[in-house]
Every structure is written in C-alpha cells, then in structure tokens.
mmCIF file of C-alpha atoms in Angstrom:
data_model
loop_
_atom_site.group_PDB
_atom_site.id
_atom_site.type_symbol
_atom_site.label_atom_id
_atom_site.label_comp_id
_atom_site.label_asym_id
_atom_site.label_seq_id
_atom_site.Cartn_x
_atom_site.Cartn_y
_atom_site.Cartn_z
ATOM 1 C CA MET A 1 103.074 61.072 22.380
ATOM 2 C CA ASP A 2 102.580 63.174 25.669
ATOM 3 C CA GLU A 3 100.287 65.304 23.811
ATOM 4 C CA PHE A 4 97.688 62.572 22.799
ATOM 5 C CA VAL A 5 97.878 61.317 26.245
ATOM 6 C CA ARG A 6 96.986 64.758 27.787
ATOM 7 C CA VAL A 7 93.896 65.062 25.187
ATOM 8 C CA SER A 8 92.955 61.622 25.801
ATOM 9 C CA SER A 9 93.105 62.427 29.352
ATOM 10 C CA ARG A 10 90.638 65.148 29.246
ATOM 11 C CA LEU A 11 88.359 63.238 27.143
ATOM 12 C CA THR A 12 88.363 60.519 29.283
ATOM 13 C CA GLY A 13 88.695 61.711 32.742
ATOM 14 C CA PHE A 14 91.305 59.308 33.494
ATOM 15 C CA ASP A 15 94.690 60.277 34.749
ATOM 16 C CA PRO A 16 97.826 60.495 31.763
ATOM 17 C CA GLY A 17 99.517 57.998 34.093
ATOM 18 C CA GLU A 18 96.640 55.576 34.064
ATOM 19 C CA LEU A 19 96.405 56.024 30.129
ATOM 20 C CA GLN A 20 100.010 55.031 29.859
ATOM 21 C CA ALA A 21 99.702 52.340 32.146
ATOM 22 C CA THR A 22 97.335 50.555 29.696
ATOM 23 C CA GLY A 23 100.307 50.228 27.232
ATOM 24 C CA MET A 24 97.871 51.433 24.254
ATOM 25 C CA ALA A 25 98.619 54.909 23.754
ATOM 26 C CA ASP A 26 101.208 54.336 20.907
ATOM 27 C CA ARG A 27 98.657 52.134 19.125
ATOM 28 C CA TYR A 28 95.866 54.551 19.855
ATOM 29 C CA HIS A 29 97.817 57.505 18.639
ATOM 30 C CA ASP A 30 98.744 55.963 15.330
ATOM 31 C CA LEU A 31 95.578 54.437 14.645
ATOM 32 C CA VAL A 32 93.976 58.196 15.210
ATOM 33 C CA VAL A 33 96.377 59.547 12.851
ATOM 34 C CA THR A 34 95.862 57.000 10.086
ATOM 35 C CA GLU A 35 92.103 57.227 10.309
ATOM 36 C CA VAL A 36 91.736 60.858 10.214
ATOM 37 C CA THR A 37 95.179 62.255 9.277
ATOM 38 C CA GLU A 38 97.774 64.173 11.220
ATOM 39 C CA ARG A 39 96.210 67.484 10.554
ATOM 40 C CA ARG A 40 92.712 66.818 11.622
ATOM 41 C CA TYR A 41 94.308 65.005 14.842
ATOM 42 C CA ARG A 42 96.266 68.484 15.448
ATOM 43 C CA ARG A 43 92.958 70.357 15.281
ATOM 44 C CA LEU A 44 91.285 68.199 17.617
ATOM 45 C CA ALA A 45 93.998 68.672 20.294
ATOM 46 C CA VAL A 46 94.255 72.060 20.032
ATOM 47 C CA THR A 47 90.831 72.487 20.396
ATOM 48 C CA VAL A 48 90.410 69.914 23.252
ATOM 49 C CA LEU A 49 93.490 71.547 25.183
ATOM 50 C CA GLU A 50 92.249 75.171 24.591
ATOM 51 C CA ALA A 51 88.494 74.208 25.684
ATOM 52 C CA GLY A 52 89.911 72.870 28.920
ATOM 53 C CA GLY A 53 88.850 69.253 27.557
ATOM 54 C CA ASP A 54 85.284 70.042 27.671
ATOM 55 C CA PRO A 55 83.907 68.467 24.657
ATOM 56 C CA PRO A 56 80.812 70.188 24.380
ATOM 57 C CA ALA A 57 82.620 73.205 24.270
ATOM 58 C CA VAL A 58 83.948 72.117 21.216
ATOM 59 C CA ASP A 59 81.768 74.053 18.064
ATOM 60 C CA ASP A 60 82.916 72.193 15.040
ATOM 61 C CA PRO A 61 80.775 68.862 14.915
ATOM 62 C CA HIS A 62 83.597 66.837 12.893
ATOM 63 C CA LEU A 63 85.757 67.286 15.871
ATOM 64 C CA LEU A 64 83.274 66.685 18.386
ATOM 65 C CA ASP A 65 82.694 63.406 16.250
ATOM 66 C CA LEU A 66 86.540 62.783 16.489
ATOM 67 C CA ALA A 67 86.468 63.357 20.450
ATOM 68 C CA ARG A 68 83.786 60.949 21.035
ATOM 69 C CA ALA A 69 85.791 58.312 18.840
ATOM 70 C CA VAL A 70 88.963 58.808 20.802
ATOM 71 C CA THR A 71 87.097 58.536 24.207
ATOM 72 C CA HIS A 72 85.195 55.345 22.436
ATOM 73 C CA LEU A 73 88.493 54.034 21.535
ATOM 74 C CA TRP A 74 89.953 54.123 25.162
ATOM 75 C CA TYR A 75 86.976 52.747 26.969
ATOM 76 C CA VAL A 76 86.114 49.692 24.965
ATOM 77 C CA GLY A 77 88.949 49.289 22.633
ATOM 78 C CA VAL A 78 86.984 49.512 19.645
ATOM 79 C CA TRP A 79 87.506 52.166 16.678
ATOM 80 C CA PRO A 80 83.649 53.187 16.098
ATOM 81 C CA GLY A 81 84.746 54.977 12.847
ATOM 82 C CA LEU A 82 83.489 58.307 11.884
ATOM 83 C CA PRO A 83 80.395 59.526 9.901
ATOM 84 C CA PRO A 84 79.539 59.005 6.897
ATOM 85 C CA SER A 85 80.801 55.421 6.746
ATOM 86 C CA ALA A 86 81.445 54.544 10.453
ATOM 87 C CA GLU A 87 82.920 51.430 10.147
ATOM 88 C CA ALA A 88 83.772 49.970 13.549
ATOM 89 C CA TYR A 89 86.369 47.579 14.532
ATOM 90 C CA VAL A 90 88.148 46.012 17.386
ATOM 91 C CA VAL A 91 91.638 47.429 17.641
ATOM 92 C CA SER A 92 93.153 44.448 19.142
ATOM 93 C CA PRO A 93 92.464 41.355 21.776
ATOM 94 C CA ARG A 94 94.622 43.357 24.009
ATOM 95 C CA SER A 95 92.809 46.593 23.420
ATOM 96 C CA TYR A 96 89.552 44.853 24.510
ATOM 97 C CA ALA A 97 91.378 43.727 28.052
ATOM 98 C CA GLN A 98 92.870 47.358 28.419
ATOM 99 C CA GLY A 99 89.459 49.154 27.969
ATOM 100 C CA LEU A 100 88.723 51.783 30.637
ATOM 101 C CA VAL A 101 85.475 50.602 30.772
ATOM 102 C CA TRP A 102 86.628 47.426 33.201
ATOM 103 C CA LYS A 103 88.405 50.047 35.305
ATOM 104 C CA THR A 104 85.180 52.162 36.172
ATOM 105 C CA PHE A 105 83.779 49.529 37.888
ATOM 106 C CA HIS A 106 86.694 47.562 39.154
ATOM 107 C CA GLY A 107 85.850 44.603 36.943
ATOM 108 C CA ALA A 108 87.698 42.163 34.795
ATOM 109 C CA PRO A 109 87.112 41.823 31.186
ATOM 110 C CA PRO A 110 85.258 38.370 30.618
ATOM 111 C CA GLY A 111 87.585 35.630 29.133
ATOM 112 C CA THR A 112 90.931 37.569 30.026
ATOM 113 C CA VAL A 113 91.435 37.178 33.831
ATOM 114 C CA ALA A 114 90.779 34.180 36.082
ATOM 115 C CA PRO A 115 88.866 35.808 38.946
ATOM 116 C CA GLY A 116 90.306 33.326 41.363
ATOM 117 C CA PHE A 117 88.991 30.318 43.302
ATOM 118 C CA GLY A 118 86.311 31.385 45.381
ATOM 119 C CA SER A 119 86.299 34.837 44.314
ATOM 120 C CA TRP A 120 82.371 34.549 43.798
ATOM 121 C CA ALA A 121 81.917 34.296 47.488
ATOM 122 C CA ARG A 122 82.942 37.776 48.459
ATOM 123 C CA PRO A 123 80.882 40.764 47.715
ATOM 124 C CA PRO A 124 82.082 43.029 44.739
ATOM 125 C CA ARG A 125 84.436 46.019 45.567
ATOM 126 C CA ARG A 126 82.577 49.128 46.251
ATOM 127 C CA ALA A 127 83.069 52.108 43.593
ATOM 128 C CA MET A 128 85.163 54.819 45.003
ATOM 129 C CA PRO A 129 83.416 57.907 45.583
ATOM 130 C CA THR A 130 83.848 60.738 43.255
#
C-alpha cells in the first residue's frame, strides 16, 4: 500500500500523508488492480518511481493513460475508464467527498458539509502561494 501511495503522491502532487488521510488509499489500490491487473499496475509503479513521478517522461502510451486515470481517480473520485471502453463511474459517495479537487481551492464538496451559519458573509480563504 505504501508504494501505491508513493506513486499516487508523485502523480497528484499531494503529500503521502494527505492521501492517506482521505481514507481512500486501500479502496483506490484495490480498484486499480481490479481494473487493470496487478501486473500492469506494477509496470506503472516501477515506471513512475523511476521517472521521478514525471508522467510525461513515461513513454508507453498505455501506462500514461493509466497514470492519468489514477490521477483522475484521486482528484474527483471517479474511475474514468481506459481506452478503448473508457467506462467511467463514481467509486462511492465518500470518494466524491474526499476528492483532492476540493482541497486545491480550500472548498467543500457541495451537499456534503454544511458551511456554517453566516459563512457566506466572509471572504473566501486565499490560496496558499506555491
């Protein structure tokens, strides 16, 4: 599991601890292995870790598609599918709520968390400088 989180960290740009904190690592790992087989996942892991996490440095288009799919999964909680079928589906309501996309702008997923009374009266939090 640690390897999957390290690979995912390289692909998403999020710290491994942040990914673990979502509670989705086990579920996402199992989903990826089921969708693409353990062997194909292993090829992705080795390639990404050797490439320093730079997906454009991955020269196999099938592995690049898989790297994009894993990144998409973490950001929006949806398995986008892979060519040629590319059947997308939401993993779970929790995966939607834990999507990294919400963390990128310090937002909350609509319909999951009440913002609190009067929160609309305060200006939004500023993005952290990178």
